[in-house]
Structures are given as structure tokens and as C-alpha cells.
PDB file of C-alpha atoms in Angstrom:
ATOM      1  CA  GLY S  15     -79.543 -26.796 -27.000  1.00  0.00           C
ATOM      2  CA  ALA S  16     -79.461 -23.315 -25.452  1.00  0.00           C
ATOM      3  CA  VAL S  17     -75.886 -22.452 -26.394  1.00  0.00           C
ATOM      4  CA  VAL S  18     -74.482 -18.965 -26.002  1.00  0.00           C
ATOM      5  CA  SER S  19     -71.224 -17.914 -27.588  1.00  0.00           C
ATOM      6  CA  GLN S  20     -68.979 -14.913 -27.066  1.00  0.00           C
ATOM      7  CA  HIS S  21     -66.408 -13.412 -29.350  1.00  0.00           C
ATOM      8  CA  PRO S  22     -63.596 -12.839 -28.858  1.00  0.00           C
ATOM      9  CA  SER S  23     -62.669 -15.186 -26.046  1.00  0.00           C
ATOM     10  CA  TRP S  24     -59.803 -12.926 -25.107  1.00  0.00           C
ATOM     11  CA  VAL S  25     -58.546  -9.544 -26.251  1.00  0.00           C
ATOM     12  CA  ILE S  26     -55.603  -7.307 -25.434  1.00  0.00           C
ATOM     13  CA  CYS S  27     -55.798  -3.646 -26.328  1.00  0.00           C
ATOM     14  CA  LYS S  28     -54.001  -0.395 -25.683  1.00  0.00           C
ATOM     15  CA  SER S  29     -55.333   2.172 -23.264  1.00  0.00           C
ATOM     16  CA  GLY S  30     -57.675   4.614 -24.965  1.00  0.00           C
ATOM     17  CA  THR S  31     -58.953   2.248 -27.618  1.00  0.00           C
ATOM     18  CA  SER S  32     -62.436   0.739 -27.840  1.00  0.00           C
ATOM     19  CA  VAL S  33     -63.231  -2.952 -27.765  1.00  0.00           C
ATOM     20  CA  LYS S  34     -66.401  -4.686 -28.922  1.00  0.00           C
ATOM     21  CA  ILE S  35     -67.546  -7.999 -27.468  1.00  0.00           C
ATOM     22  CA  GLU S  36     -70.274 -10.044 -29.124  1.00  0.00           C
ATOM     23  CA  CYS S  37     -72.753 -12.325 -27.420  1.00  0.00           C
ATOM     24  CA  ARG S  38     -74.787 -14.695 -29.569  1.00  0.00           C
ATOM     25  CA  SER S  39     -77.508 -17.197 -28.789  1.00  0.00           C
ATOM     26  CA  LEU S  40     -76.755 -19.931 -31.306  1.00  0.00           C
ATOM     27  CA  ASP S  41     -79.841 -22.122 -31.266  1.00  0.00           C
ATOM     28  CA  PHE S  42     -82.578 -20.051 -29.688  1.00  0.00           C
ATOM     29  CA  GLN S  43     -83.989 -16.549 -29.682  1.00  0.00           C
ATOM     30  CA  ALA S  44     -83.439 -14.394 -26.649  1.00  0.00           C
ATOM     31  CA  THR S  45     -85.441 -11.285 -25.855  1.00  0.00           C
ATOM     32  CA  THR S  46     -83.168 -10.484 -22.950  1.00  0.00           C
ATOM     33  CA  MET S  47     -79.439 -10.721 -22.542  1.00  0.00           C
ATOM     34  CA  PHE S  48     -77.430  -9.788 -19.489  1.00  0.00           C
ATOM     35  CA  TRP S  49     -73.861  -8.551 -19.208  1.00  0.00           C
ATOM     36  CA  TYR S  50     -71.734  -9.357 -16.175  1.00  0.00           C
ATOM     37  CA  ARG S  51     -68.271  -8.459 -15.049  1.00  0.00           C
ATOM     38  CA  GLN S  52     -66.075 -10.740 -12.986  1.00  0.00           C
ATOM     39  CA  PHE S  53     -62.814  -9.732 -11.354  1.00  0.00           C
ATOM     40  CA  PRO S  54     -60.250 -12.414 -10.468  1.00  0.00           C
ATOM     41  CA  LYS S  55     -61.336 -14.608  -7.566  1.00  0.00           C
ATOM     42  CA  GLN S  56     -64.579 -12.668  -7.256  1.00  0.00           C
ATOM     43  CA  SER S  57     -68.216 -13.153  -8.057  1.00  0.00           C
ATOM     44  CA  LEU S  58     -70.200 -11.974 -11.051  1.00  0.00           C
ATOM     45  CA  MET S  59     -71.585  -8.469 -10.917  1.00  0.00           C
ATOM     46  CA  LEU S  60     -74.484  -7.571 -13.196  1.00  0.00           C
ATOM     47  CA  MET S  61     -73.657  -4.589 -15.376  1.00  0.00           C
ATOM     48  CA  ALA S  62     -76.734  -4.215 -17.522  1.00  0.00           C
ATOM     49  CA  THR S  63     -79.834  -5.829 -18.948  1.00  0.00           C
ATOM     50  CA  SER S  64     -80.165  -5.769 -22.702  1.00  0.00           C
ATOM     51  CA  ASN S  65     -83.561  -6.100 -24.342  1.00  0.00           C
ATOM     52  CA  GLU S  66     -83.911  -6.577 -28.079  1.00  0.00           C
ATOM     53  CA  GLY S  67     -84.910  -3.380 -29.817  1.00  0.00           C
ATOM     54  CA  SER S  68     -84.727  -1.137 -26.773  1.00  0.00           C
ATOM     55  CA  LYS S  69     -82.161   0.653 -24.698  1.00  0.00           C
ATOM     56  CA  ALA S  70     -80.208  -1.296 -22.153  1.00  0.00           C
ATOM     57  CA  THR S  71     -80.871  -0.869 -18.461  1.00  0.00           C
ATOM     58  CA  TYR S  72     -77.711  -0.288 -16.474  1.00  0.00           C
ATOM     59  CA  GLU S  73     -77.074  -1.174 -12.866  1.00  0.00           C
ATOM     60  CA  GLN S  74     -76.201   1.539 -10.412  1.00  0.00           C
ATOM     61  CA  GLY S  75     -72.609   2.641 -10.732  1.00  0.00           C
ATOM     62  CA  VAL S  76     -72.129   1.365 -14.279  1.00  0.00           C
ATOM     63  CA  GLU S  77     -71.308   4.115 -16.752  1.00  0.00           C
ATOM     64  CA  LYS S  78     -73.599   3.797 -19.765  1.00  0.00           C
ATOM     65  CA  ASP S  79     -71.339   5.962 -21.917  1.00  0.00           C
ATOM     66  CA  LYS S  80     -68.399   3.787 -21.045  1.00  0.00           C
ATOM     67  CA  PHE S  81     -70.059   0.452 -21.653  1.00  0.00           C
ATOM     68  CA  LEU S  82     -72.228   0.714 -24.760  1.00  0.00           C
ATOM     69  CA  ILE S  83     -74.702  -2.094 -25.244  1.00  0.00           C
ATOM     70  CA  ASN S  84     -76.599  -2.839 -28.421  1.00  0.00           C
ATOM     71  CA  HIS S  85     -79.156  -5.613 -28.817  1.00  0.00           C
ATOM     72  CA  ALA S  86     -80.062  -5.374 -32.473  1.00  0.00           C
ATOM     73  CA  SER S  87     -81.548  -8.813 -32.962  1.00  0.00           C
ATOM     74  CA  LEU S  88     -82.952 -11.711 -31.004  1.00  0.00           C
ATOM     75  CA  THR S  89     -79.663 -13.563 -31.260  1.00  0.00           C
ATOM     76  CA  LEU S  90     -77.027 -10.878 -30.854  1.00  0.00           C
ATOM     77  CA  SER S  91     -76.025  -8.364 -28.220  1.00  0.00           C
ATOM     78  CA  THR S  92     -72.790  -6.400 -28.208  1.00  0.00           C
ATOM     79  CA  LEU S  93     -70.867  -4.697 -25.436  1.00  0.00           C
ATOM     80  CA  THR S  94     -68.422  -1.983 -26.439  1.00  0.00           C
ATOM     81  CA  VAL S  95     -65.920  -0.793 -23.877  1.00  0.00           C
ATOM     82  CA  THR S  96     -65.084   2.713 -24.994  1.00  0.00           C
ATOM     83  CA  SER S  97     -61.774   4.408 -24.295  1.00  0.00           C
ATOM     84  CA  ALA S  98     -60.628   1.413 -22.319  1.00  0.00           C
ATOM     85  CA  HIS S  99     -58.259   1.826 -19.402  1.00  0.00           C
ATOM     86  CA  PRO S 100     -56.309  -0.732 -17.372  1.00  0.00           C
ATOM     87  CA  GLU S 101     -58.972  -0.714 -14.657  1.00  0.00           C
ATOM     88  CA  ASP S 102     -61.448  -2.017 -17.240  1.00  0.00           C
ATOM     89  CA  SER S 103     -59.429  -5.207 -17.489  1.00  0.00           C
ATOM     90  CA  SER S 104     -61.754  -7.989 -16.403  1.00  0.00           C
ATOM     91  CA  PHE S 105     -63.664 -11.086 -17.442  1.00  0.00           C
ATOM     92  CA  TYR S 106     -66.910 -10.131 -19.173  1.00  0.00           C
ATOM     93  CA  ILE S 107     -69.689 -12.696 -19.314  1.00  0.00           C
ATOM     94  CA  CYS S 108     -73.028 -12.540 -21.082  1.00  0.00           C
ATOM     95  CA  SER S 109     -76.134 -14.614 -20.586  1.00  0.00           C
ATOM     96  CA  ALA S 110     -79.372 -15.015 -22.498  1.00  0.00           C
ATOM     97  CA  THR S 111     -82.904 -15.840 -21.473  1.00  0.00           C
ATOM     98  CA  LEU S 112     -84.868 -18.309 -23.543  1.00  0.00           C
ATOM     99  CA  ILE S 113     -88.066 -17.149 -25.201  1.00  0.00           C
ATOM    100  CA  GLY S 114     -90.976 -19.460 -24.564  1.00  0.00           C
ATOM    101  CA  GLY S 115     -89.535 -20.870 -21.412  1.00  0.00           C
ATOM    102  CA  SER S 116     -91.457 -19.888 -18.345  1.00  0.00           C
ATOM    103  CA  PRO S 117     -90.245 -16.419 -17.447  1.00  0.00           C
ATOM    104  CA  TYR S 118     -90.773 -17.244 -13.816  1.00  0.00           C
ATOM    105  CA  ASN S 119     -88.047 -19.829 -13.936  1.00  0.00           C
ATOM    106  CA  ASN S 120     -85.544 -17.119 -14.830  1.00  0.00           C
ATOM    107  CA  GLU S 121     -83.123 -19.587 -16.319  1.00  0.00           C
ATOM    108  CA  GLN S 122     -80.221 -17.936 -18.024  1.00  0.00           C
ATOM    109  CA  PHE S 123     -77.723 -19.544 -20.360  1.00  0.00           C
ATOM    110  CA  PHE S 124     -74.222 -18.213 -20.032  1.00  0.00           C
ATOM    111  CA  GLY S 125     -71.542 -17.562 -22.581  1.00  0.00           C
ATOM    112  CA  PRO S 126     -67.948 -18.714 -21.975  1.00  0.00           C
ATOM    113  CA  GLY S 127     -66.747 -15.184 -21.220  1.00  0.00           C
ATOM    114  CA  THR S 128     -64.296 -12.718 -22.737  1.00  0.00           C
ATOM    115  CA  ARG S 129     -61.092 -11.821 -20.975  1.00  0.00           C
ATOM    116  CA  LEU S 130     -60.150  -8.202 -21.616  1.00  0.00           C
ATOM    117  CA  THR S 131     -56.681  -6.922 -20.817  1.00  0.00           C
ATOM    118  CA  VAL S 132     -55.989  -3.230 -21.283  1.00  0.00           C
ATOM    119  CA  LEU S 133     -52.337  -2.263 -21.387  1.00  0.00           C
TER     120      LEU S 133
ATOM    121  CA  ALA C   2     -83.843  -6.768  -0.827  1.00  0.00           C
ATOM    122  CA  GLN C   3     -82.615 -10.118  -1.970  1.00  0.00           C
ATOM    123  CA  SER C   4     -79.177 -11.400  -1.096  1.00  0.00           C
ATOM    124  CA  VAL C   5     -77.245 -14.611  -0.922  1.00  0.00           C
ATOM    125  CA  THR C   6     -74.340 -15.571   1.304  1.00  0.00           C
ATOM    126  CA  GLN C   7     -72.012 -18.453   0.698  1.00  0.00           C
ATOM    127  CA  LEU C   8     -70.615 -19.328   4.067  1.00  0.00           C
ATOM    128  CA  ASP C   9     -67.315 -20.803   2.902  1.00  0.00           C
ATOM    129  CA  SER C  10     -64.956 -19.193   0.422  1.00  0.00           C
ATOM    130  CA  HIS C  11     -62.930 -22.390   0.126  1.00  0.00           C
ATOM    131  CA  VAL C  12     -63.774 -26.046   0.783  1.00  0.00           C
ATOM    132  CA  SER C  13     -61.290 -28.874   0.524  1.00  0.00           C
ATOM    133  CA  VAL C  14     -62.320 -32.538   0.467  1.00  0.00           C
ATOM    134  CA  SER C  15     -60.700 -35.825  -0.425  1.00  0.00           C
ATOM    135  CA  GLU C  16     -61.835 -37.716  -3.479  1.00  0.00           C
ATOM    136  CA  GLY C  17     -64.665 -40.068  -2.610  1.00  0.00           C
ATOM    137  CA  THR C  18     -65.804 -38.124   0.461  1.00  0.00           C
ATOM    138  CA  PRO C  19     -69.001 -36.067   0.747  1.00  0.00           C
ATOM    139  CA  VAL C  20     -69.233 -32.469  -0.387  1.00  0.00           C
ATOM    140  CA  LEU C  21     -71.180 -29.748   1.413  1.00  0.00           C
ATOM    141  CA  LEU C  22     -71.256 -26.188   0.101  1.00  0.00           C
ATOM    142  CA  ARG C  23     -73.330 -23.881   2.250  1.00  0.00           C
ATOM    143  CA  CYS C  24     -75.598 -21.091   1.094  1.00  0.00           C
ATOM    144  CA  ASN C  25     -78.020 -18.844   2.949  1.00  0.00           C
ATOM    145  CA  TYR C  26     -80.375 -16.447   1.263  1.00  0.00           C
ATOM    146  CA  SER C  27     -82.475 -13.464   2.159  1.00  0.00           C
ATOM    147  CA  SER C  28     -85.614 -12.673   0.232  1.00  0.00           C
ATOM    148  CA  SER C  29     -88.819 -10.806   0.881  1.00  0.00           C
ATOM    149  CA  TYR C  30     -90.772 -13.131  -1.367  1.00  0.00           C
ATOM    150  CA  SER C  31     -90.590 -16.716  -2.599  1.00  0.00           C
ATOM    151  CA  PRO C  32     -87.336 -16.850  -4.510  1.00  0.00           C
ATOM    152  CA  SER C  33     -85.943 -19.058  -7.206  1.00  0.00           C
ATOM    153  CA  LEU C  34     -82.544 -20.411  -6.239  1.00  0.00           C
ATOM    154  CA  PHE C  35     -79.792 -21.874  -8.356  1.00  0.00           C
ATOM    155  CA  TRP C  36     -76.373 -23.415  -8.088  1.00  0.00           C
ATOM    156  CA  TYR C  37     -73.920 -22.818 -10.906  1.00  0.00           C
ATOM    157  CA  VAL C  38     -70.445 -24.241 -11.423  1.00  0.00           C
ATOM    158  CA  GLN C  39     -67.595 -22.468 -13.184  1.00  0.00           C
ATOM    159  CA  HIS C  40     -64.528 -24.354 -14.300  1.00  0.00           C
ATOM    160  CA  PRO C  41     -61.390 -22.298 -15.025  1.00  0.00           C
ATOM    161  CA  ASN C  42     -61.772 -20.083 -18.078  1.00  0.00           C
ATOM    162  CA  LYS C  43     -65.138 -21.593 -18.908  1.00  0.00           C
ATOM    163  CA  GLY C  44     -68.715 -20.407 -18.795  1.00  0.00           C
ATOM    164  CA  LEU C  45     -71.122 -21.074 -15.986  1.00  0.00           C
ATOM    165  CA  GLN C  46     -73.037 -24.305 -16.020  1.00  0.00           C
ATOM    166  CA  LEU C  47     -76.330 -24.762 -14.206  1.00  0.00           C
ATOM    167  CA  LEU C  48     -76.166 -27.580 -11.668  1.00  0.00           C
ATOM    168  CA  LEU C  49     -79.700 -27.347 -10.356  1.00  0.00           C
ATOM    169  CA  LYS C  50     -82.526 -24.965  -9.586  1.00  0.00           C
ATOM    170  CA  TYR C  51     -85.321 -24.568  -7.088  1.00  0.00           C
ATOM    171  CA  THR C  52     -88.533 -22.890  -8.245  1.00  0.00           C
ATOM    172  CA  SER C  53     -91.081 -23.595  -5.485  1.00  0.00           C
ATOM    173  CA  ALA C  54     -91.704 -27.208  -6.448  1.00  0.00           C
ATOM    174  CA  ALA C  55     -90.019 -30.034  -4.530  1.00  0.00           C
ATOM    175  CA  THR C  56     -87.749 -28.789  -1.766  1.00  0.00           C
ATOM    176  CA  LEU C  57     -85.135 -31.452  -2.499  1.00  0.00           C
ATOM    177  CA  VAL C  58     -83.704 -30.701  -5.889  1.00  0.00           C
ATOM    178  CA  LYS C  59     -81.555 -33.132  -7.830  1.00  0.00           C
ATOM    179  CA  GLY C  60     -79.105 -31.781 -10.354  1.00  0.00           C
ATOM    180  CA  ILE C  61     -76.467 -32.971 -12.740  1.00  0.00           C
ATOM    181  CA  ASN C  62     -73.338 -34.926 -11.857  1.00  0.00           C
ATOM    182  CA  GLY C  63     -74.813 -36.297  -8.643  1.00  0.00           C
ATOM    183  CA  PHE C  64     -75.343 -32.942  -6.939  1.00  0.00           C
ATOM    184  CA  GLU C  65     -78.451 -32.078  -4.996  1.00  0.00           C
ATOM    185  CA  ALA C  66     -79.669 -29.255  -2.793  1.00  0.00           C
ATOM    186  CA  GLU C  67     -82.411 -28.859  -0.240  1.00  0.00           C
ATOM    187  CA  PHE C  68     -84.464 -25.707   0.121  1.00  0.00           C
ATOM    188  CA  LYS C  69     -85.151 -25.046   3.799  1.00  0.00           C
ATOM    189  CA  LYS C  70     -87.358 -22.045   4.259  1.00  0.00           C
ATOM    190  CA  SER C  71     -87.183 -22.109   8.049  1.00  0.00           C
ATOM    191  CA  GLU C  72     -83.407 -21.889   7.880  1.00  0.00           C
ATOM    192  CA  THR C  73     -83.278 -19.750   4.707  1.00  0.00           C
ATOM    193  CA  SER C  74     -80.720 -22.166   3.372  1.00  0.00           C
ATOM    194  CA  PHE C  75     -80.026 -23.918   0.083  1.00  0.00           C
ATOM    195  CA  HIS C  76     -76.943 -26.037   0.718  1.00  0.00           C
ATOM    196  CA  LEU C  77     -75.374 -28.045  -2.106  1.00  0.00           C
ATOM    197  CA  THR C  78     -74.306 -31.625  -1.446  1.00  0.00           C
ATOM    198  CA  LYS C  79     -72.800 -34.585  -3.227  1.00  0.00           C
ATOM    199  CA  PRO C  80     -72.228 -37.994  -1.630  1.00  0.00           C
ATOM    200  CA  SER C  81     -68.841 -38.647  -3.177  1.00  0.00           C
ATOM    201  CA  ALA C  82     -66.488 -36.058  -4.632  1.00  0.00           C
ATOM    202  CA  HIS C  83     -64.701 -36.627  -7.901  1.00  0.00           C
ATOM    203  CA  MET C  84     -61.537 -34.913  -9.050  1.00  0.00           C
ATOM    204  CA  SER C  85     -63.480 -33.297 -11.882  1.00  0.00           C
ATOM    205  CA  ASP C  86     -65.694 -31.527  -9.328  1.00  0.00           C
ATOM    206  CA  ALA C  87     -62.879 -29.125  -8.474  1.00  0.00           C
ATOM    207  CA  ALA C  88     -64.206 -25.728  -9.573  1.00  0.00           C
ATOM    208  CA  GLU C  89     -65.867 -22.533  -8.405  1.00  0.00           C
ATOM    209  CA  TYR C  90     -69.479 -22.837  -7.253  1.00  0.00           C
ATOM    210  CA  PHE C  91     -71.990 -20.013  -7.081  1.00  0.00           C
ATOM    211  CA  CYS C  92     -75.263 -19.905  -5.205  1.00  0.00           C
ATOM    212  CA  VAL C  93     -77.668 -17.588  -6.994  1.00  0.00           C
ATOM    213  CA  VAL C  94     -81.046 -16.059  -6.157  1.00  0.00           C
ATOM    214  CA  THR C  95     -83.492 -14.213  -8.336  1.00  0.00           C
ATOM    215  CA  SER C  96     -83.639 -10.495  -7.804  1.00  0.00           C
ATOM    216  CA  GLY C  97     -86.878  -8.669  -7.199  1.00  0.00           C
ATOM    217  CA  SER C  98     -90.465  -9.777  -7.370  1.00  0.00           C
ATOM    218  CA  SER C  99     -91.203  -8.305 -10.767  1.00  0.00           C
ATOM    219  CA  ASN C 100     -89.596 -11.094 -12.714  1.00  0.00           C
ATOM    220  CA  THR C 101     -86.936  -8.966 -14.310  1.00  0.00           C
ATOM    221  CA  GLY C 102     -84.832 -12.030 -14.853  1.00  0.00           C
ATOM    222  CA  LYS C 103     -82.002 -10.538 -12.824  1.00  0.00           C
ATOM    223  CA  LEU C 104     -79.854 -12.805 -10.733  1.00  0.00           C
ATOM    224  CA  ILE C 105     -77.830 -12.093  -7.620  1.00  0.00           C
ATOM    225  CA  PHE C 106     -74.692 -14.161  -7.212  1.00  0.00           C
ATOM    226  CA  GLY C 107     -73.051 -15.248  -4.007  1.00  0.00           C
ATOM    227  CA  GLN C 108     -69.353 -14.672  -3.555  1.00  0.00           C
ATOM    228  CA  GLY C 109     -68.496 -18.156  -4.665  1.00  0.00           C
ATOM    229  CA  THR C 110     -66.949 -21.203  -3.045  1.00  0.00           C
ATOM    230  CA  THR C 111     -63.807 -22.792  -4.409  1.00  0.00           C
ATOM    231  CA  LEU C 112     -63.999 -26.556  -4.143  1.00  0.00           C
ATOM    232  CA  GLN C 113     -60.682 -28.352  -3.983  1.00  0.00           C
ATOM    233  CA  VAL C 114     -60.658 -32.130  -4.348  1.00  0.00           C
ATOM    234  CA  LYS C 115     -57.555 -33.916  -3.120  1.00  0.00           C
ATOM    235  CA  PRO C 116     -56.538 -37.318  -4.440  1.00  0.00           C
TER     236      PRO C 116
END
């Protein structure tokens, strides 16, 4: 149980275009999903917290107009990279928190990631 | 503020020998601590977690970690390394006391296992 999927697993796009990445919790409902960014050989950096039915909360330094997050249902959150540029190329990872599990355990279930390459 | 430091960016061991991946944390309250593993081009998998219960935590695949408050450490160990253990390992601490669910990741340790 507790499986999180991401689609697509990889994407190549031209500079200036927008790319949408989906994060789905397949067998559970998640009130909260998180979006991370990981550069090669580096750690994960939290970009934003996505709560179902409300606006996402962005970390300091993350442009909310650049990285649009929508959490329309308890099983789906999307990240749209708008007007992508080569510096946006990265590995984007989402995670979801299980409803009903103790919130104080803070266990997150991670998706497999999406590799974005902007030419 | 909460933070986590992984003391080694790269650890190399021979197959069958013990593994030690070191992690120190800083927290102004009682934290939850985790170890995750990331294999190439795959998602993160939870190895084990500490949430103020037993200080010696046993995880999957023979890994365990001991929470030492006096040393602010949460080192990951395994008695005998296997080739399949080669991966990136992250020590993670919860962020903030308000239970936002946020996690802070260490910089990661690459574990190399030699035949």
C-alpha cells in the first residue's frame, strides 16, 4: 500500500514552453502533498506544500508564478513549470502524506520522480 | 531551527563488511528522524524512522539506527553490506514544532559496495 505515482517519468521540452507534472496517490487519500526539486548529486529541496482544496504554500525563494501547483482532489496534485528555461532542468519529486496515519509521525510516501530537461 | 548533517558524502565498503553512515541533527524540540534510500532514477524508500519510542530502531533490509540525544546523532548501520545496498542515503529530520509535515533532508551519502 501507500503508492505514489508521477507522470511523466521524464520530459524534454523547448525553452519557453510549459510542462505539467502529475502526482497521484494510488491507493490512499492524501490531504497534503509536497513537491521537491533535486539537482544532480544533491539533496532534495522542498519547493512547496500542497493542501487539497487550498492554495499551495511555497518555500522562500521559490517563484509561485513560475511553479504553479494545483491540488484539486485527495489523490492528485499537479506542478506546472511555466515558461521553462534550461535552469529549470532538474529532477522533480512529489510525496504524499497518508490521511488517518498519525500526523505526528510525518511519514511521507514518495513518487519515483520526473526528470525535466529544458533545451 | 532544525538541521541535519551527514558527515560523509561518500562511503565505500567491501561486500560483507559493516556499514556506518553518520548523521547529526540539530533541533530545538524532540524531532522525528528518518533514513531514506534512493536507488538511481528511483523514488525514495523509507528505511526506518525514529519517533520518540525506542532509541534503537530496526528498519528494512537489515539496517538499524540508534538515536543518541546526548550526541545529537542518528547513525545508520548494517552488519554486512550487500551489493544491492549501493545507493544514495538521506538522513531526514522533521521541520518545525507545529507538525507541518515538512522534512529537512541531509546532503546525502553515496554508499559504494565493492565486490
